[in-house]
Amino acid sequence: MERQTLASSSSSTSGISIISPPPEDAWITTYQKLGPQLQSLFSSNQSVIPIEVSRVNQVDAARLDIEMSAMLKEQLVKVFSLMKPGMLFQYEPELDAFLEFLIWRFSIWVDKPTPGNALMNLRYRDEHAIEARGKVRTGLEGPGLTIVQKIWYCIATVGGQYIWARLQSFSAFRRWGDTEQRSLARRAWFLMQRIEGFYKAASFGNLLLFLLTGRYRSLIERVLRARLVYGSPNMNRAVSFEYMNRQLVWNEFSEMLLLLLPLLNSSSLKNFLRPFSKDNSSNLEGDEALCPICQATPTTPFLAIPCQHRYCYYCLRTRCSATMSFRCSRCNEPVVAVQRHGGSVDHIVTQKE
């Protein structure tokens, strides 16, 4: 029995093949073969994280830069307040270009953000270098602008605006747009108008793209591929939203008032509010001798026909010439003619004349 078990065990062991150990560099060769494939597989499955830079911050930064330039200009104008009046107005384009150059020199040229960008925690980044380096993880990577980009930025923002402002003032002074000018001057004027219209249309298209994607708030930034990104990962907003909202609302309200006030007729508004006045009867007798437009004693008095109220000739004539349906500022009756005070019927002049 023992002999049979030994024979069976010996036959079973003789059927097992002995495996030789792998060479020492097998792991290295396998890693070299499969490493690139695994790396490409991981990189293909790993998508690029989109960077969302607040559009409000970018617009606020541009607005703050404009306000900073206006403040510097105001302080610089005060330095020349004792000079001849109107002298600094002739060199206003040069003054604006000088201030813009100073801001560019001490911010972008030395790889620092502009004052507005610094308050909004923004900086410029070269998108060409980002595309060459591959994927972006946090949005803070990437170098700043190159020297070529900085120089072109200065040429476009400082030199371009200065040349265009001077060209517009020179063409307006020489009256290139008049039909009496030579054909060459008119062609140059029409070419300037077309260039300006094309630039405005392109700027509007860039604004739509900026609102859609949140990148490149101006055409210069889009052409140079200079993108605004966050300067540091953690930073509190220097300007609160409540303050910015108040400023934006007040600016828009003041601009609306400046637009609507010239369109309002002061005399019609006074006539509309006259029935609601309490002291209308007491002030009516004392104001009869004064011109209701300029509130002064008429040096050359004229009467409005048919209500016979007294006006200055210049005030009444200009109002009748400007508005064919002019109404008297006192009684709101239509004025059909004017007559010299104390004159005869021959002195009556109708508005149609």
Short mmCIF file of C-alpha atoms in Angstrom, two decimals:
data_model
loop_
_atom_site.label_atom_id
_atom_site.label_comp_id
_atom_site.label_asym_id
_atom_site.label_seq_id
_atom_site.Cartn_x
_atom_site.Cartn_y
_atom_site.Cartn_z
CA MET A 1 0.00 0.00 0.00
CA GLU A 2 2.80 2.40 0.86
CA ARG A 3 4.58 1.51 -2.37
CA GLN A 4 1.47 2.40 -4.38
CA THR A 5 1.16 5.86 -2.75
CA LEU A 6 4.81 6.60 -3.29
CA ALA A 7 4.51 5.58 -6.91
CA SER A 8 1.45 7.78 -7.42
CA SER A 9 3.12 10.75 -5.75
CA SER A 10 6.22 10.34 -7.82
CA SER A 11 4.13 10.14 -10.99
CA SER A 12 2.20 13.31 -10.07
CA THR A 13 5.34 15.31 -9.33
CA SER A 14 6.87 14.17 -12.53
CA GLY A 15 3.84 15.67 -14.45
CA ILE A 16 4.37 19.27 -13.05
CA SER A 17 6.52 21.56 -15.23
CA ILE A 18 8.95 23.81 -13.41
CA ILE A 19 8.64 27.60 -14.46
CA SER A 20 11.85 29.55 -14.70
CA PRO A 21 12.00 33.00 -12.95
CA PRO A 22 11.66 36.17 -15.16
CA PRO A 23 14.72 38.24 -15.95
CA GLU A 24 15.61 41.15 -13.71
CA ASP A 25 14.85 43.88 -16.29
CA ALA A 26 11.42 42.52 -17.23
CA TRP A 27 9.54 45.12 -15.19
CA ILE A 28 11.53 47.95 -16.74
CA THR A 29 10.91 46.84 -20.30
CA THR A 30 7.21 46.31 -19.63
CA TYR A 31 6.90 49.79 -18.09
CA GLN A 32 8.66 51.35 -21.06
CA LYS A 33 6.24 49.65 -23.45
CA LEU A 34 2.98 50.31 -21.60
CA GLY A 35 3.86 53.71 -20.00
CA PRO A 36 3.10 55.97 -22.99
CA GLN A 37 -0.15 54.11 -23.68
CA LEU A 38 -1.36 54.50 -20.11
CA GLN A 39 -0.35 58.17 -20.03
CA SER A 40 -2.22 58.92 -23.26
CA LEU A 41 -5.24 57.04 -21.94
CA PHE A 42 -5.32 59.06 -18.72
CA SER A 43 -4.77 62.37 -20.49
CA SER A 44 -7.57 61.69 -22.99
CA ASN A 45 -10.05 60.95 -20.24
CA GLN A 46 -8.98 64.02 -18.24
CA SER A 47 -10.81 67.07 -19.62
CA VAL A 48 -9.65 70.66 -19.36
CA ILE A 49 -11.23 72.56 -16.50
CA PRO A 50 -12.81 75.74 -17.91
CA ILE A 51 -11.74 79.00 -16.30
CA GLU A 52 -14.60 81.35 -15.45
CA VAL A 53 -13.40 84.89 -14.82
CA SER A 54 -16.19 87.17 -13.69
CA ARG A 55 -17.34 89.48 -16.47
CA VAL A 56 -18.40 92.07 -13.92
CA ASN A 57 -14.87 92.21 -12.52
CA GLN A 58 -13.39 92.73 -15.97
CA VAL A 59 -15.83 95.54 -16.84
CA ASP A 60 -15.33 97.14 -13.42
CA ALA A 61 -11.56 97.03 -13.91
CA ALA A 62 -11.86 98.90 -17.22
CA ARG A 63 -14.14 101.47 -15.61
CA LEU A 64 -11.75 101.97 -12.70
CA ASP A 65 -8.86 102.50 -15.10
CA ILE A 66 -10.84 105.22 -16.87
CA GLU A 67 -11.67 106.89 -13.56
CA MET A 68 -8.02 106.72 -12.49
CA SER A 69 -6.92 108.38 -15.72
CA ALA A 70 -9.55 111.10 -15.25
CA MET A 71 -8.35 111.76 -11.70
CA LEU A 72 -4.74 112.08 -12.84
CA LYS A 73 -5.80 114.41 -15.64
CA GLU A 74 -7.74 116.59 -13.22
CA GLN A 75 -4.74 116.93 -10.92
CA LEU A 76 -2.45 117.71 -13.83
CA VAL A 77 -4.81 120.39 -15.16
CA LYS A 78 -4.74 122.10 -11.76
CA VAL A 79 -0.99 122.50 -12.10
CA PHE A 80 -1.51 124.63 -15.22
CA SER A 81 -4.43 126.62 -13.80
CA LEU A 82 -2.38 129.83 -13.65
CA MET A 83 -1.43 129.68 -17.31
CA LYS A 84 -3.28 131.30 -20.19
CA PRO A 85 -6.90 130.06 -20.38
CA GLY A 86 -7.49 127.67 -23.24
CA MET A 87 -3.82 126.94 -23.76
CA LEU A 88 -4.00 123.45 -22.30
CA PHE A 89 -7.08 122.64 -24.38
CA GLN A 90 -4.99 122.69 -27.55
CA TYR A 91 -2.77 119.92 -26.21
CA GLU A 92 -5.49 117.74 -24.68
CA PRO A 93 -4.75 114.70 -26.93
CA GLU A 94 -1.07 114.88 -25.97
CA LEU A 95 -2.03 115.09 -22.29
CA ASP A 96 -4.29 112.04 -22.53
CA ALA A 97 -1.60 110.09 -24.39
CA PHE A 98 1.00 111.04 -21.77
CA LEU A 99 -1.19 109.83 -18.90
CA GLU A 100 -2.01 106.57 -20.68
CA PHE A 101 1.70 106.03 -21.32
CA LEU A 102 2.51 106.56 -17.65
CA ILE A 103 -0.10 104.00 -16.59
CA TRP A 104 1.25 101.52 -19.17
CA ARG A 105 4.88 102.15 -18.22
CA PHE A 106 4.45 101.51 -14.49
CA SER A 107 1.96 98.63 -14.77
CA ILE A 108 1.98 96.45 -17.87
CA TRP A 109 5.59 97.06 -18.89
CA VAL A 110 6.91 95.88 -15.51
CA ASP A 111 4.56 92.86 -15.37
CA LYS A 112 2.17 94.47 -12.93
CA PRO A 113 -1.60 94.90 -13.28
CA THR A 114 -3.19 98.25 -13.99
CA PRO A 115 -4.85 100.01 -11.03
CA GLY A 116 -8.28 98.74 -12.03
CA ASN A 117 -7.04 95.18 -12.58
CA ALA A 118 -5.21 95.23 -9.26
CA LEU A 119 -8.40 96.20 -7.41
CA MET A 120 -10.30 93.39 -9.14
CA ASN A 121 -7.52 90.79 -8.60
CA LEU A 122 -6.84 90.43 -12.33
CA ARG A 123 -3.74 90.21 -14.48
CA TYR A 124 -2.88 89.66 -18.13
CA ARG A 125 -1.80 86.22 -19.34
CA ASP A 126 -0.33 85.14 -22.66
CA GLU A 127 -2.73 82.62 -24.19
CA HIS A 128 -0.19 81.55 -26.83
CA ALA A 129 2.05 80.11 -24.12
CA ILE A 130 -0.88 78.36 -22.47
CA GLU A 131 -1.84 76.59 -25.68
CA ALA A 132 1.75 75.47 -26.19
CA ARG A 133 2.13 74.11 -22.64
CA GLY A 134 -1.07 72.08 -22.73
CA LYS A 135 -3.77 71.76 -20.11
CA VAL A 136 -4.56 74.29 -17.42
CA ARG A 137 -5.66 73.26 -13.99
CA THR A 138 -6.47 76.30 -11.84
CA GLY A 139 -6.28 79.24 -14.23
CA LEU A 140 -3.46 80.86 -12.29
CA GLU A 141 -0.72 79.24 -14.34
CA GLY A 142 0.82 80.83 -17.35
CA PRO A 143 3.31 83.61 -17.92
CA GLY A 144 2.51 87.25 -18.41
CA LEU A 145 2.69 89.16 -21.65
CA THR A 146 5.82 89.05 -23.76
CA ILE A 147 7.81 92.15 -24.68
CA VAL A 148 6.33 92.15 -28.18
CA GLN A 149 2.79 92.00 -26.79
CA LYS A 150 3.52 94.84 -24.37
CA ILE A 151 4.91 97.06 -27.13
CA TRP A 152 1.97 96.38 -29.43
CA TYR A 153 -0.41 97.03 -26.55
CA CYS A 154 1.21 100.45 -26.01
CA ILE A 155 1.10 101.24 -29.73
CA ALA A 156 -2.59 100.33 -29.99
CA THR A 157 -3.87 101.93 -26.79
CA VAL A 158 -1.63 104.99 -26.53
CA GLY A 159 -0.36 105.72 -30.02
CA GLY A 160 -3.46 104.58 -31.92
CA GLN A 161 -5.88 106.64 -29.87
CA TYR A 162 -3.65 109.71 -30.03
CA ILE A 163 -3.20 109.51 -33.82
CA TRP A 164 -6.91 108.98 -34.39
CA ALA A 165 -7.88 111.91 -32.13
CA ARG A 166 -5.44 114.23 -33.89
CA LEU A 167 -6.58 113.05 -37.30
CA GLN A 168 -10.21 113.70 -36.46
CA SER A 169 -9.52 117.20 -35.12
CA PHE A 170 -7.35 118.04 -38.14
CA SER A 171 -9.96 116.80 -40.62
CA ALA A 172 -12.73 118.72 -38.84
CA PHE A 173 -10.61 121.90 -38.82
CA ARG A 174 -9.77 121.52 -42.52
CA ARG A 175 -13.42 120.64 -43.29
CA TRP A 176 -12.63 117.55 -45.30
CA GLY A 177 -16.27 116.48 -45.29
CA ASP A 178 -17.56 119.58 -47.11
CA THR A 179 -18.64 119.19 -50.71
CA GLU A 180 -16.55 122.20 -51.70
CA GLN A 181 -13.30 120.46 -50.84
CA ARG A 182 -11.16 118.54 -53.29
CA SER A 183 -12.03 114.98 -54.16
CA LEU A 184 -8.95 113.64 -52.34
CA ALA A 185 -9.98 115.30 -49.06
CA ARG A 186 -13.53 114.00 -49.39
CA ARG A 187 -12.27 110.49 -50.10
CA ALA A 188 -10.05 110.63 -47.04
CA TRP A 189 -13.03 111.79 -44.95
CA PHE A 190 -15.26 108.99 -46.24
CA LEU A 191 -12.47 106.49 -45.62
CA MET A 192 -12.18 107.68 -42.00
CA GLN A 193 -15.92 107.35 -41.55
CA ARG A 194 -15.88 103.81 -42.91
CA ILE A 195 -12.95 102.82 -40.72
CA GLU A 196 -14.72 104.22 -37.67
CA GLY A 197 -17.94 102.42 -38.56
CA PHE A 198 -16.11 99.14 -39.12
CA TYR A 199 -14.29 99.49 -35.79
CA LYS A 200 -17.55 100.16 -33.94
CA ALA A 201 -19.21 97.15 -35.57
CA ALA A 202 -16.23 94.95 -34.71
CA SER A 203 -16.26 96.25 -31.13
CA PHE A 204 -19.95 95.44 -30.84
CA GLY A 205 -19.34 91.92 -32.13
CA ASN A 206 -16.47 91.51 -29.68
CA LEU A 207 -18.78 92.67 -26.88
CA LEU A 208 -21.29 89.96 -27.76
CA LEU A 209 -18.54 87.35 -27.76
CA PHE A 210 -17.27 88.66 -24.44
CA LEU A 211 -20.72 88.37 -22.88
CA LEU A 212 -21.02 84.84 -24.26
CA THR A 213 -17.57 83.45 -23.39
CA GLY A 214 -16.22 85.89 -20.79
CA ARG A 215 -12.88 86.33 -22.59
CA TYR A 216 -11.25 89.36 -24.25
CA ARG A 217 -13.25 92.43 -23.31
CA SER A 218 -11.69 94.54 -26.12
CA LEU A 219 -10.48 94.01 -29.66
CA ILE A 220 -6.88 94.76 -28.68
CA GLU A 221 -6.88 91.97 -26.11
CA ARG A 222 -8.42 89.55 -28.62
CA VAL A 223 -5.86 90.34 -31.32
CA LEU A 224 -2.92 90.13 -28.92
CA ARG A 225 -4.40 87.08 -27.15
CA ALA A 226 -3.92 88.82 -23.82
CA ARG A 227 -6.47 87.33 -21.46
CA LEU A 228 -7.44 88.58 -18.03
CA VAL A 229 -7.19 85.91 -15.32
CA TYR A 230 -7.12 86.00 -11.54
CA GLY A 231 -3.89 87.14 -9.95
CA SER A 232 -4.16 85.14 -6.72
CA PRO A 233 -6.37 82.19 -5.70
CA ASN A 234 -7.76 83.82 -2.55
CA MET A 235 -8.45 87.52 -2.35
CA ASN A 236 -11.34 89.58 -1.07
CA ARG A 237 -13.03 92.01 -3.40
CA ALA A 238 -11.55 95.44 -2.72
CA VAL A 239 -14.65 97.29 -3.98
CA SER A 240 -17.94 96.09 -2.52
CA PHE A 241 -20.89 95.28 -4.73
CA GLU A 242 -23.09 97.78 -2.86
CA TYR A 243 -20.72 100.63 -3.66
CA MET A 244 -20.40 99.57 -7.29
CA ASN A 245 -24.17 99.31 -7.65
CA ARG A 246 -24.65 102.79 -6.24
CA GLN A 247 -22.00 104.18 -8.56
CA LEU A 248 -23.44 102.48 -11.63
CA VAL A 249 -27.00 103.57 -10.84
CA TRP A 250 -25.94 107.16 -10.20
CA ASN A 251 -23.81 107.31 -13.37
CA GLU A 252 -26.64 105.95 -15.52
CA PHE A 253 -29.17 108.28 -13.89
CA SER A 254 -26.97 111.35 -14.43
CA GLU A 255 -26.37 110.40 -18.05
CA MET A 256 -30.11 109.98 -18.56
CA LEU A 257 -30.74 113.43 -17.08
CA LEU A 258 -28.08 114.99 -19.30
CA LEU A 259 -29.80 113.39 -22.28
CA LEU A 260 -33.37 114.38 -21.37
CA LEU A 261 -32.93 117.88 -19.94
CA PRO A 262 -32.10 119.58 -23.28
CA LEU A 263 -35.23 118.01 -24.77
CA LEU A 264 -37.53 119.53 -22.15
CA ASN A 265 -39.14 122.91 -22.81
CA SER A 266 -38.77 124.96 -19.65
CA SER A 267 -41.57 127.36 -20.52
CA SER A 268 -44.02 124.52 -21.19
CA LEU A 269 -43.02 122.86 -17.92
CA LYS A 270 -43.58 126.11 -16.02
CA ASN A 271 -46.97 126.57 -17.65
CA PHE A 272 -47.89 123.01 -16.74
CA LEU A 273 -46.94 123.57 -13.08
CA ARG A 274 -48.39 127.08 -12.88
CA PRO A 275 -51.95 126.01 -11.82
CA PHE A 276 -50.46 124.09 -8.88
CA SER A 277 -48.57 127.12 -7.56
CA LYS A 278 -50.02 128.77 -4.42
CA ASP A 279 -48.56 132.26 -4.85
CA ASN A 280 -49.51 132.55 -8.51
CA SER A 281 -51.80 135.57 -8.05
CA SER A 282 -49.39 137.49 -5.80
CA ASN A 283 -46.40 137.17 -8.13
CA LEU A 284 -48.33 137.81 -11.34
CA GLU A 285 -48.65 141.58 -10.86
CA GLY A 286 -45.00 142.08 -9.95
CA ASP A 287 -43.73 140.04 -12.91
CA GLU A 288 -45.76 141.83 -15.58
CA ALA A 289 -42.95 144.34 -16.20
CA LEU A 290 -40.32 141.61 -16.60
CA CYS A 291 -39.67 139.36 -19.57
CA PRO A 292 -41.08 135.93 -18.65
CA ILE A 293 -38.15 134.20 -20.42
CA CYS A 294 -35.04 135.97 -19.09
CA GLN A 295 -36.73 137.54 -16.02
CA ALA A 296 -35.21 140.96 -16.80
CA THR A 297 -36.61 144.35 -17.78
CA PRO A 298 -36.90 144.43 -21.60
CA THR A 299 -34.58 146.99 -23.22
CA THR A 300 -36.44 146.66 -26.53
CA PRO A 301 -39.93 145.60 -25.47
CA PHE A 302 -42.14 143.69 -27.88
CA LEU A 303 -45.65 142.39 -27.39
CA ALA A 304 -46.93 138.92 -28.13
CA ILE A 305 -50.03 138.94 -30.31
CA PRO A 306 -52.87 138.47 -29.41
CA CYS A 307 -52.31 138.24 -25.61
CA GLN A 308 -50.31 141.54 -25.47
CA HIS A 309 -47.77 140.28 -22.92
CA ARG A 310 -44.40 142.05 -22.88
CA TYR A 311 -41.13 140.30 -23.90
CA CYS A 312 -37.60 141.14 -24.93
CA TYR A 313 -37.34 141.25 -28.68
CA TYR A 314 -34.46 138.76 -28.75
CA CYS A 315 -36.17 136.29 -26.39
CA LEU A 316 -39.51 136.42 -28.18
CA ARG A 317 -38.06 136.34 -31.68
CA THR A 318 -35.74 133.38 -31.01
CA ARG A 319 -38.55 131.37 -29.39
CA CYS A 320 -40.92 132.08 -32.27
CA SER A 321 -38.23 131.14 -34.80
CA ALA A 322 -37.33 127.93 -32.98
CA THR A 323 -40.93 126.77 -32.40
CA MET A 324 -43.68 127.50 -34.90
CA SER A 325 -46.34 126.71 -32.29
CA PHE A 326 -44.82 128.83 -29.51
CA ARG A 327 -47.21 129.65 -26.68
CA CYS A 328 -47.02 132.59 -24.32
CA SER A 329 -45.14 131.77 -21.13
CA ARG A 330 -47.71 133.66 -19.03
CA CYS A 331 -51.11 132.65 -20.40
CA ASN A 332 -50.18 129.65 -22.58
CA GLU A 333 -51.95 131.22 -25.56
CA PRO A 334 -50.51 130.62 -29.06
CA VAL A 335 -48.42 133.53 -30.33
CA VAL A 336 -49.27 134.33 -33.95
CA ALA A 337 -47.26 137.57 -34.31
CA VAL A 338 -45.03 140.04 -32.48
CA GLN A 339 -45.40 143.83 -32.25
CA ARG A 340 -43.16 146.59 -30.95
CA HIS A 341 -44.43 148.08 -27.71
CA GLY A 342 -46.27 151.31 -28.52
CA GLY A 343 -45.97 150.76 -32.28
CA SER A 344 -48.64 150.66 -34.91
CA VAL A 345 -50.01 147.77 -36.88
CA ASP A 346 -47.26 148.22 -39.48
CA HIS A 347 -44.68 146.89 -37.00
CA ILE A 348 -46.37 143.51 -36.66
CA VAL A 349 -44.18 140.65 -37.91
CA THR A 350 -45.67 137.19 -38.30
CA GLN A 351 -43.75 133.99 -37.63
CA LYS A 352 -44.03 132.78 -41.22
CA GLU A 353 -42.00 135.75 -42.35
#
